[in-house]
Coordinates of N, CA and C in Angstrom, one line a residue:
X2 N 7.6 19.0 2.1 CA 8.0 17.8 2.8 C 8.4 16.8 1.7
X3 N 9.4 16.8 1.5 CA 9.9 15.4 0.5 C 9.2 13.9 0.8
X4 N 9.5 13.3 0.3 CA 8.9 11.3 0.5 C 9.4 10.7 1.5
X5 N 7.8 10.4 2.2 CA 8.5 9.9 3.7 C 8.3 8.0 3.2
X6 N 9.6 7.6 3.4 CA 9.3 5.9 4.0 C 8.2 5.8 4.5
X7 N 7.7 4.4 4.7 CA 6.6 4.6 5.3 C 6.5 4.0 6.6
X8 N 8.4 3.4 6.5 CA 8.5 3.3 7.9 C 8.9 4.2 8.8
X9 N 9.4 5.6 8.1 CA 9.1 6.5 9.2 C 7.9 7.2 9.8
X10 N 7.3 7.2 8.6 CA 5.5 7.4 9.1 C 5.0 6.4 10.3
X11 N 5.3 5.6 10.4 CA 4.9 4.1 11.1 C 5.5 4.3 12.6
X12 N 6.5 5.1 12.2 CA 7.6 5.4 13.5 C 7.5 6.8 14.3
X13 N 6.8 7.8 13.5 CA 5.8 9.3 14.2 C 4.7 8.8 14.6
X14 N 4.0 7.6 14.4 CA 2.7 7.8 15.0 C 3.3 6.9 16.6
X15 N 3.7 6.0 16.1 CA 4.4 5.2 17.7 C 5.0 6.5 18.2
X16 N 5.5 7.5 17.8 CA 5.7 8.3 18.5 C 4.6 9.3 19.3
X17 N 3.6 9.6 18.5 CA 2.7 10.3 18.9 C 1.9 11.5 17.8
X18 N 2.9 11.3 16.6 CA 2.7 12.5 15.4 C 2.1 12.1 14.8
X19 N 1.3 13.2 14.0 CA 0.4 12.9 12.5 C 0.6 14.1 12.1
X20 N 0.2 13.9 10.1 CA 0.1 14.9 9.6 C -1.4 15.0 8.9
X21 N -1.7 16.3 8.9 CA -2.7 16.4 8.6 C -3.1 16.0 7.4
X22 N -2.4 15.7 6.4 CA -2.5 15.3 5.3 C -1.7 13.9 4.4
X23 N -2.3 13.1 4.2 CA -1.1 12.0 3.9 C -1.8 11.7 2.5
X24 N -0.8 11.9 1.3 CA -0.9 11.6 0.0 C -0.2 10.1 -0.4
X25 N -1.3 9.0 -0.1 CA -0.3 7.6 -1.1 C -0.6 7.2 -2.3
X26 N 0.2 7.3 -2.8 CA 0.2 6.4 -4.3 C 1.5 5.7 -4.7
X27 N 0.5 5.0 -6.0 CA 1.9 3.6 -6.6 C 1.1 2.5 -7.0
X28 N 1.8 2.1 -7.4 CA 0.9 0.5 -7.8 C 0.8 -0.6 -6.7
X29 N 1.5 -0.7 -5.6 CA 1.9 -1.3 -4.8 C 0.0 -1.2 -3.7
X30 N -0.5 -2.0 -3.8 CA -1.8 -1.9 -3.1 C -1.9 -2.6 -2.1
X31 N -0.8 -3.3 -2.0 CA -0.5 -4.4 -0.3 C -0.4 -3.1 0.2
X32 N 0.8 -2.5 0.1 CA 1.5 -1.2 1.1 C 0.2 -0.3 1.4
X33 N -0.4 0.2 0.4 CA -1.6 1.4 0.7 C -2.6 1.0 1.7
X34 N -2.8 -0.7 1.6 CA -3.8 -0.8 2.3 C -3.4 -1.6 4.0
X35 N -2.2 -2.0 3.8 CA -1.1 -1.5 5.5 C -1.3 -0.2 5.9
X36 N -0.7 0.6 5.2 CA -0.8 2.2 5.5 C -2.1 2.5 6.3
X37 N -3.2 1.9 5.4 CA -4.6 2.4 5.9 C -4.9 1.5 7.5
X38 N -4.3 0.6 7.4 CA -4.8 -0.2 9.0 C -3.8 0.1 9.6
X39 N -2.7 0.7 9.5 CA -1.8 0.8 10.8 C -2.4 2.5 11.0
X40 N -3.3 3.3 10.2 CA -3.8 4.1 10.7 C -4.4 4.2 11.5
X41 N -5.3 3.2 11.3 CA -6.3 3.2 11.5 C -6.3 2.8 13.3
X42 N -5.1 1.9 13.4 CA -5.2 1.6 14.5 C -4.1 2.5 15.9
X43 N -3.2 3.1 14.7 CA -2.6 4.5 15.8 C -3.3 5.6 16.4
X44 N -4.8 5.6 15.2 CA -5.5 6.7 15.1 C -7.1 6.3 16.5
X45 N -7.2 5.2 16.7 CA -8.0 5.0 17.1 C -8.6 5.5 18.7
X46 N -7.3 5.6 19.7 CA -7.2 6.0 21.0 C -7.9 7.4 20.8
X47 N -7.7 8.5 19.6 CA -8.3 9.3 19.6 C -9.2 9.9 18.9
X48 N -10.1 8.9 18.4 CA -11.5 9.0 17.2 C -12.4 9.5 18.7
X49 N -12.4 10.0 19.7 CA -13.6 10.3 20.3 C -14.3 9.3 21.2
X50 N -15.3 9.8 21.9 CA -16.2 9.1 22.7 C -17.0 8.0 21.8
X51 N -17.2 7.9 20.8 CA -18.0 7.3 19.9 C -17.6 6.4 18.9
X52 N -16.1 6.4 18.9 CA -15.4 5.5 18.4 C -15.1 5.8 16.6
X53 N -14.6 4.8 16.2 CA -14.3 5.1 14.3 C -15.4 5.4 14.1
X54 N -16.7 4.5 14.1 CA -17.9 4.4 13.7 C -18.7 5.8 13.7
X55 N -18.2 7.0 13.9 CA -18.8 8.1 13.7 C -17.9 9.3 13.7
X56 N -16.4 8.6 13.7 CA -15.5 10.0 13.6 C -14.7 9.7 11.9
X57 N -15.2 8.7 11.2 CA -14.3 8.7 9.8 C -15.3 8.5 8.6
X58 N -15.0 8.9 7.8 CA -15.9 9.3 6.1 C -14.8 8.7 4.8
X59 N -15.2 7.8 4.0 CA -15.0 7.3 3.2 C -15.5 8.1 2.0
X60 N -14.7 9.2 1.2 CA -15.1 9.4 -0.1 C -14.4 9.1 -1.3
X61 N -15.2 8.6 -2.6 CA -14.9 8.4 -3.9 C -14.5 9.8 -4.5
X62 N -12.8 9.9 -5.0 CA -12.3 11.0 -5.8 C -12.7 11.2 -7.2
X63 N -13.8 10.7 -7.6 CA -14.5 10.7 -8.7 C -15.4 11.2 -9.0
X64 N -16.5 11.0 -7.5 CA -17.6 11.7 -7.2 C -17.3 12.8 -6.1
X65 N -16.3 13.2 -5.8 CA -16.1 14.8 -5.2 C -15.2 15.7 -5.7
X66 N -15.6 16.6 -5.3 CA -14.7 18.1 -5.4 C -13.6 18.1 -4.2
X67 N -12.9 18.9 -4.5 CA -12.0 19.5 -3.5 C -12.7 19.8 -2.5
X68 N -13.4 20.7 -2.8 CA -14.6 21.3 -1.7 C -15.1 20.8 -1.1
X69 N -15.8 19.9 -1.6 CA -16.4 18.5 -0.9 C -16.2 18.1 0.0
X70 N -14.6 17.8 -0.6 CA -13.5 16.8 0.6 C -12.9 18.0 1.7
X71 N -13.1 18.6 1.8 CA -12.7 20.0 2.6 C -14.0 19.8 3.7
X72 N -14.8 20.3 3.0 CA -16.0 20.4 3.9 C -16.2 19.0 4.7
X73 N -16.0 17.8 4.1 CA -16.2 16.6 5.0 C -15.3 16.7 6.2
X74 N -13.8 16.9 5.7 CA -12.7 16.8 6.4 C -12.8 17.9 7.9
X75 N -13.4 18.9 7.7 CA -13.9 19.7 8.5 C -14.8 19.8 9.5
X76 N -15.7 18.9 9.1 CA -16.6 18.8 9.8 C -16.6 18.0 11.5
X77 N -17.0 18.6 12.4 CA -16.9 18.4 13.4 C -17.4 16.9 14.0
X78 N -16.8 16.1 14.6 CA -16.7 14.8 14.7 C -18.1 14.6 15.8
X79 N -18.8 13.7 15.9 CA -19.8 13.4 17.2 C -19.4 12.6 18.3
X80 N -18.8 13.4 19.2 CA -18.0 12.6 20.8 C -16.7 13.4 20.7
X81 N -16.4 13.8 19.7 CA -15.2 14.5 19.5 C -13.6 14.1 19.4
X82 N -12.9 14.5 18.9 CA -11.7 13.3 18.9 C -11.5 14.1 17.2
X83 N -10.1 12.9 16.6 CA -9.8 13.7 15.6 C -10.6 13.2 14.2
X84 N -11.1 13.5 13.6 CA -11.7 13.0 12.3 C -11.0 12.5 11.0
X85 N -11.2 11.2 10.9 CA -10.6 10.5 9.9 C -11.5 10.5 8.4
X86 N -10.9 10.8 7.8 CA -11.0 11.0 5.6 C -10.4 10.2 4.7
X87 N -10.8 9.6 4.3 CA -10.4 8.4 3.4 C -10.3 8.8 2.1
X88 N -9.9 9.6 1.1 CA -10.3 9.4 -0.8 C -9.9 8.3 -1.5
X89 N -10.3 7.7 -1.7 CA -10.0 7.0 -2.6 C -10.2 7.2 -4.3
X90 N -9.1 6.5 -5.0 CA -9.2 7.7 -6.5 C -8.9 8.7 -6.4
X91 N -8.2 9.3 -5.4 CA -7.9 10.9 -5.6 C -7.2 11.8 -6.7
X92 N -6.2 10.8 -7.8 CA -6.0 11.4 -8.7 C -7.1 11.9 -9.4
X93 N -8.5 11.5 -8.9 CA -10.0 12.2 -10.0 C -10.8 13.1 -9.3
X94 N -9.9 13.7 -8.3 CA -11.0 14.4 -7.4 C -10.5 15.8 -8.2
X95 N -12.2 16.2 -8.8 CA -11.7 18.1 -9.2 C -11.4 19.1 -8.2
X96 N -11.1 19.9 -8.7 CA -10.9 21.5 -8.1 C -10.3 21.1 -6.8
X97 N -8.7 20.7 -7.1 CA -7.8 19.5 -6.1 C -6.8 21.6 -5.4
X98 N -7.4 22.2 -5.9 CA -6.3 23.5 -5.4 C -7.6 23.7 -4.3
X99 N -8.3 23.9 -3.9 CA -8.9 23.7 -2.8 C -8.8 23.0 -1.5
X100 N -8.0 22.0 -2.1 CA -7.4 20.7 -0.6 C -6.0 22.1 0.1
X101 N -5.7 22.8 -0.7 CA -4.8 23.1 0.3 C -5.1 23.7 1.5
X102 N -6.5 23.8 1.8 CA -6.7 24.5 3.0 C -6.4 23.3 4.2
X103 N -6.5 22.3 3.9 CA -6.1 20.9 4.9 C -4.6 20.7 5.0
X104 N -3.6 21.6 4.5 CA -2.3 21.1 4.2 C -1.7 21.8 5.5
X105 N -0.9 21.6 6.5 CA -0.4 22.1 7.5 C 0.7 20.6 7.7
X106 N 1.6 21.5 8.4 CA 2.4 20.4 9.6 C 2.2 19.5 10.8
X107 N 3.0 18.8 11.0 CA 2.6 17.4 11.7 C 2.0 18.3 12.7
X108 N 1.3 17.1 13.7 CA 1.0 17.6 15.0 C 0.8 16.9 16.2
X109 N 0.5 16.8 17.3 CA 0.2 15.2 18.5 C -1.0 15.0 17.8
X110 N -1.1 13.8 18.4 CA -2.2 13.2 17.9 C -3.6 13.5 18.6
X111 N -3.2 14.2 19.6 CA -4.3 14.6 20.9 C -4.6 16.0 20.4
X112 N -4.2 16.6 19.3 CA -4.0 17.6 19.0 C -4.9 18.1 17.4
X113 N -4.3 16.9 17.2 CA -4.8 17.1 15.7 C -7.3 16.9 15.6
X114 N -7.3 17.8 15.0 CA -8.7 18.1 14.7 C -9.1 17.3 13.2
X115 N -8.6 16.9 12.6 CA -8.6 16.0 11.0 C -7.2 15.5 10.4
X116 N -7.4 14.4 10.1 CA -6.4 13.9 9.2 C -7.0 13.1 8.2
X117 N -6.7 13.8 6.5 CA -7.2 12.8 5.5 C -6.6 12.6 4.8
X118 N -6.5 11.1 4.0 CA -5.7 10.2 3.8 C -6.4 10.2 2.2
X119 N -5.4 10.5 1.3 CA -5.7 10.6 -0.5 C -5.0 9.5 -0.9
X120 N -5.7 8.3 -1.4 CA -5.0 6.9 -1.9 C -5.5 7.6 -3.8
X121 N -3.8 7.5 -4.2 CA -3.9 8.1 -5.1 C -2.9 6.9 -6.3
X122 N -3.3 6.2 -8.0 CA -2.8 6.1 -8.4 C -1.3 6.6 -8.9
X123 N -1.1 8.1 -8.7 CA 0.4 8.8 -8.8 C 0.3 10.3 -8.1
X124 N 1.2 10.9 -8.4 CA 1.3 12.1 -8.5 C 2.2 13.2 -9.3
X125 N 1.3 13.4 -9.9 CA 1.5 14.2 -11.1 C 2.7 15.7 -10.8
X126 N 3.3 15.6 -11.0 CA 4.4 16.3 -10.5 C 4.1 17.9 -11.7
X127 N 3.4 17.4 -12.3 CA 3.1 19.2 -13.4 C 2.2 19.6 -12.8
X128 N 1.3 19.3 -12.3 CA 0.3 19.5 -11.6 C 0.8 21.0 -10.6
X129 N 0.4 22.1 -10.1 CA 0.9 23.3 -9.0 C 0.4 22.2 -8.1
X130 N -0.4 21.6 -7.7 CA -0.9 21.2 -6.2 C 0.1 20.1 -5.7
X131 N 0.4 19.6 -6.8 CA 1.5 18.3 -6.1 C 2.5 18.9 -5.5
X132 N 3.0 19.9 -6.5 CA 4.4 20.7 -5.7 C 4.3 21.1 -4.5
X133 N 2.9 21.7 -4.0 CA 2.4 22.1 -2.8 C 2.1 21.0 -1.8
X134 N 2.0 19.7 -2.2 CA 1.6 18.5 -1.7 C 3.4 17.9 -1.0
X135 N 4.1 18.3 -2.0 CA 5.7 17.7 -1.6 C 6.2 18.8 -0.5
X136 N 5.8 19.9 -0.7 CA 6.0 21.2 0.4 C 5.8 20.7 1.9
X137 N 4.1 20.8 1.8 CA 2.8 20.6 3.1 C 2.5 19.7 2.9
X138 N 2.7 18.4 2.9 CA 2.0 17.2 3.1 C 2.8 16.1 3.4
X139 N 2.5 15.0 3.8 CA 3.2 13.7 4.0 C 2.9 12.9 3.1
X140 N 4.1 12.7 1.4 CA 3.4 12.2 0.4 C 4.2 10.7 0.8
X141 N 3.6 10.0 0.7 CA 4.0 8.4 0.4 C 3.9 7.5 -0.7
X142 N 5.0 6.9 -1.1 CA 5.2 6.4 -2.2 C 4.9 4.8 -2.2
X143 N 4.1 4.0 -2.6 CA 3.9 2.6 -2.6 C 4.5 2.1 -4.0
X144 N 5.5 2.1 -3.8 CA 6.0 1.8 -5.0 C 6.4 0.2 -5.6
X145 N 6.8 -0.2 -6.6 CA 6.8 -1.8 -7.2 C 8.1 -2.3 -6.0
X146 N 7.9 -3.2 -5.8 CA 9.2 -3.7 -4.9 C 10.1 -4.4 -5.7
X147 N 11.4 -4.0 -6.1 CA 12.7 -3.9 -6.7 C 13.0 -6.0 -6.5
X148 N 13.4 -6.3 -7.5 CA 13.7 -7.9 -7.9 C 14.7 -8.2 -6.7
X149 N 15.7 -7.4 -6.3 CA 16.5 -7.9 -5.2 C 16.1 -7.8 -4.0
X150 N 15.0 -7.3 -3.4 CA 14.0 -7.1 -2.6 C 13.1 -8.0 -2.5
X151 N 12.4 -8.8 -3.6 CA 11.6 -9.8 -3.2 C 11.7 -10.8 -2.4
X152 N 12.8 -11.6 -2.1 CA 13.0 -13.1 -1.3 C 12.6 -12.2 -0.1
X153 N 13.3 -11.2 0.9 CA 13.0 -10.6 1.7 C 11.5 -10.2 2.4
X154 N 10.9 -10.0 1.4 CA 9.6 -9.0 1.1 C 8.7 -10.9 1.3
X155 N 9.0 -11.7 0.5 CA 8.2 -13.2 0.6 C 8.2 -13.7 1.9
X156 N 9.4 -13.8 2.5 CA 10.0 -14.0 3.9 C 9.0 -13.3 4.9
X157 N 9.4 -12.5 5.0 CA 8.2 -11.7 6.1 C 6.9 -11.7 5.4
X158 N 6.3 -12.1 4.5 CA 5.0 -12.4 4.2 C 4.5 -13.5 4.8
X159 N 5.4 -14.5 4.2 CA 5.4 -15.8 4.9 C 5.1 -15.7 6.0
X160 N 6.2 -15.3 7.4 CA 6.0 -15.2 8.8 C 4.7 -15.2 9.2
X161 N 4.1 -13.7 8.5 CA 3.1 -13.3 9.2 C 1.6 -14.3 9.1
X162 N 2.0 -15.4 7.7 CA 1.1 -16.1 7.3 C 0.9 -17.1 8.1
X163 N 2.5 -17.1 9.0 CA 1.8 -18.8 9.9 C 3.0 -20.2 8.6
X164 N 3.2 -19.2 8.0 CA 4.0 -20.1 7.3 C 5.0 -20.6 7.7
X165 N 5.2 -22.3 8.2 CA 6.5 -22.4 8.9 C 7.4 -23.3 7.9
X166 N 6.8 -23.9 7.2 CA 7.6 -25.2 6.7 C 7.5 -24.1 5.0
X167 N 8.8 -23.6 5.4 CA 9.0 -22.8 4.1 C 10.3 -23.2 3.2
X168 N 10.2 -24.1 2.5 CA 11.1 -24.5 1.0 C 11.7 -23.5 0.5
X169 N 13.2 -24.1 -0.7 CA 13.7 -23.5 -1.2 C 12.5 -23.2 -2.4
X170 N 11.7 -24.4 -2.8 CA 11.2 -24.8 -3.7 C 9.9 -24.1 -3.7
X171 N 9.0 -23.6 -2.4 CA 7.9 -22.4 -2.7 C 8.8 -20.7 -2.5
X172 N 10.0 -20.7 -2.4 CA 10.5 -19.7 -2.4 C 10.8 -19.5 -4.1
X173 N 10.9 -20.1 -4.8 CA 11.3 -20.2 -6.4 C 9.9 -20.3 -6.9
X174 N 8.8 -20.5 -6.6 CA 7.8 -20.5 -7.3 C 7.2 -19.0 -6.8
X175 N 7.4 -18.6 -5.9 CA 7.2 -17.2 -5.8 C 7.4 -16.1 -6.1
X176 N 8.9 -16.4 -6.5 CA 9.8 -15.3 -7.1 C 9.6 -15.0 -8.5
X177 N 8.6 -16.5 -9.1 CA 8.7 -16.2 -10.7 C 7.2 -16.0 -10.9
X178 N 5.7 -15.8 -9.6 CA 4.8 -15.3 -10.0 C 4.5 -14.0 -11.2
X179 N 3.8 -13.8 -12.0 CA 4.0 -12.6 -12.9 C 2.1 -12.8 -13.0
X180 N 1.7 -11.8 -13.0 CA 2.8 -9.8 -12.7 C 2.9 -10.0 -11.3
X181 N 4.0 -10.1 -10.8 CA 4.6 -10.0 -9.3 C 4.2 -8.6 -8.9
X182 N 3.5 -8.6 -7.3 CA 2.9 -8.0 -6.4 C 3.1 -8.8 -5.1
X183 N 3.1 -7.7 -4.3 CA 3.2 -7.9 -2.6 C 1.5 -8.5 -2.7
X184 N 0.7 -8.4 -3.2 CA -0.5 -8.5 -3.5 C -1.2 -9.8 -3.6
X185 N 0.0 -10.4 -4.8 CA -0.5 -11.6 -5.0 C 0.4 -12.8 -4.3
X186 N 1.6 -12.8 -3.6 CA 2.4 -13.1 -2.9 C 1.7 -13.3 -2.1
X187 N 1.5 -12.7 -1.3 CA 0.4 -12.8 0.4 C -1.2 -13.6 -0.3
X188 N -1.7 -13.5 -1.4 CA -3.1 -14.7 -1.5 C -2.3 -16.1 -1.5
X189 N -1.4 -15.8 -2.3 CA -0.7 -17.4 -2.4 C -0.2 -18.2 -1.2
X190 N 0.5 -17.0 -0.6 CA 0.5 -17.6 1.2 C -0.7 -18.0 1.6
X191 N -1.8 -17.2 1.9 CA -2.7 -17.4 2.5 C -3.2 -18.4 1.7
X192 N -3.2 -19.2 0.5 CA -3.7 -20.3 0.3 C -2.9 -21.6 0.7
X193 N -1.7 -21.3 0.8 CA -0.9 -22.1 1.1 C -0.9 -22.5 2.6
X194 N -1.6 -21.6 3.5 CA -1.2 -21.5 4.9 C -2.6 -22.7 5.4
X195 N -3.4 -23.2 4.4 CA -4.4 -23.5 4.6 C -4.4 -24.8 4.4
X196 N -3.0 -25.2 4.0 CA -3.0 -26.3 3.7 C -1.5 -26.9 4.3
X197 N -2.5 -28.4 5.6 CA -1.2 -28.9 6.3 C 0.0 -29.4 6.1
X198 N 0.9 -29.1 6.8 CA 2.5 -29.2 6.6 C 2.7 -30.3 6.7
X199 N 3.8 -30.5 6.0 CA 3.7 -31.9 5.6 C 3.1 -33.0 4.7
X200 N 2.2 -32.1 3.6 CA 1.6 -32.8 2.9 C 2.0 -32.9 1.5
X201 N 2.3 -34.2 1.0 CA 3.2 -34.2 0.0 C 3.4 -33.7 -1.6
X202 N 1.8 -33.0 -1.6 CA 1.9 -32.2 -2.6 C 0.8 -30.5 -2.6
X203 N 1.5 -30.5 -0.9 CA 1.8 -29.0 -0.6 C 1.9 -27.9 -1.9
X204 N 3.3 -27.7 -2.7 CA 3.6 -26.9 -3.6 C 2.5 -26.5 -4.7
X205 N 1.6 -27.8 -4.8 CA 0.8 -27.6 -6.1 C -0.1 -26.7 -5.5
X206 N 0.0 -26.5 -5.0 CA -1.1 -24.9 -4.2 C -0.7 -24.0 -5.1
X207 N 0.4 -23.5 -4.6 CA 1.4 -22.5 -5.4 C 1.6 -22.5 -7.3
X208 N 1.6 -24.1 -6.9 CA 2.2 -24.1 -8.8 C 0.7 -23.6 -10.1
X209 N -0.3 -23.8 -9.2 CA -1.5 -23.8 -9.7 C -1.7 -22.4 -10.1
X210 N -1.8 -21.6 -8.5 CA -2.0 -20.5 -8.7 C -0.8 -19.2 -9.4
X211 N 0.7 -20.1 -9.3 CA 1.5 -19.0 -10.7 C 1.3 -19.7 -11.8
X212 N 0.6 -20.8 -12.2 CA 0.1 -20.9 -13.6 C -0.7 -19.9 -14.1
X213 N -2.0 -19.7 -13.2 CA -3.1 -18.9 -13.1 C -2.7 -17.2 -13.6
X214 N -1.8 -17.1 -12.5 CA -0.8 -15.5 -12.2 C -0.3 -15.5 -13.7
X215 N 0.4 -16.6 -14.4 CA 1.1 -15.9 -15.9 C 0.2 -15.5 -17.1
X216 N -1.0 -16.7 -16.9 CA -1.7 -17.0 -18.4 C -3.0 -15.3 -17.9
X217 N -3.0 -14.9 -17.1 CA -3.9 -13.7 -16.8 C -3.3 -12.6 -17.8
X218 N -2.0 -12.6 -18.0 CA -1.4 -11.1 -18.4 C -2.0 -11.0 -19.5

């Protein structure tokens, strides 16, 4: 399976599909951890009689094996419904030729018995299992968002922030945050959003915190 957008991922589950396996990585950690709540909440109708709270397992790719994560991923949920797997770090999980027993094609969601989700800094493309992963799996790419992409990408940040009284002038102090992230874009909103419109030195929210943002590097 080649690199799905992640708004087509976003657009199978509104449909009803999942795949049993979703590989994300990239440096992009706003996107990964979207990914993880819009799962979380397409996935939810069918976690079982008992809800998230005993159909999903959170493991460190550091501290497991393949095996490990196989046998968790496997294991039969309480109330029943489909069982959710979290790795985190999975570029460090050993004996990763083992996950292929979890690698299969999409399926309903009413259907599906596990789906685990590997939040991975990359994917190693020498690797045999990645090539198996691009085959059988749903890999997603969180990748850096492109310089002519950003006003767009601030814009809808903004929205969602509640941000209404939006300047040329916090739109230019945004654009020159460094190291620019969707990551740090959305804290600066959310500090910004906290502070009433119309106040005449509004901006210094922003100016403070890309001062903060440059002298870090």
């Amino acid at each position: 399976m080649p690199k799905l957008d992640v708004r087509m991922v976003y657009q199978e589950w509104e449909q009803g599909w999942v795949w049993p396996v979703y590989w994300v990585f990239g440096p992009e950690r706003f996107k990964a951890r979207e990914f993880t709540q819009r799962l979380k909440q397409a996935a939810l109708p069918h976690l079982g009689a008992l809800g998230a709270g005993m159909g999903t397992e959170v493991l460190e790719g550091g501290e497991v094996s393949g095996t490990a994560v196989v046998e968790c991923a496997q294991t039969l949920s309480l109330g029943g419904g489909v069982r959710l797997t979290w790795v985190r770090d999975a570029h460090a999980t050993t004996d990763q030729d083992a996950l292929a027993t979890l690698l299969g094609p999409r399926v309903r969601f009413d259907e599906a018995h596990s789906v685990t989700v590997f939040l991975s800094k990359d994917l190693d493309q020498r690797k045999k299992f990645s090539k198996l992963l691009s085959e059988k799996a749903a890999v997603v790419e969180c990748a850096e968002v492109r310089e002519e992409e950003r006003e767009g990408w601030i814009r809808h940040l903004a929205k969602r922030r509640g941000v209404n009284e939006f300047t040329a002038e916090i739109l230019a102090i945004l654009l020159r945050v460094e190291p620019w992230s969707l990551e740090t874009v959305d804290l600066e909103l959310e500090k910004l959003a906290l502070v009433p419109e119309g106040m005449p030195d509004r901006t210094q929210v922003l100016l403070a915190g890309a001062s903060e943002a440059g002298g870090s590097e």
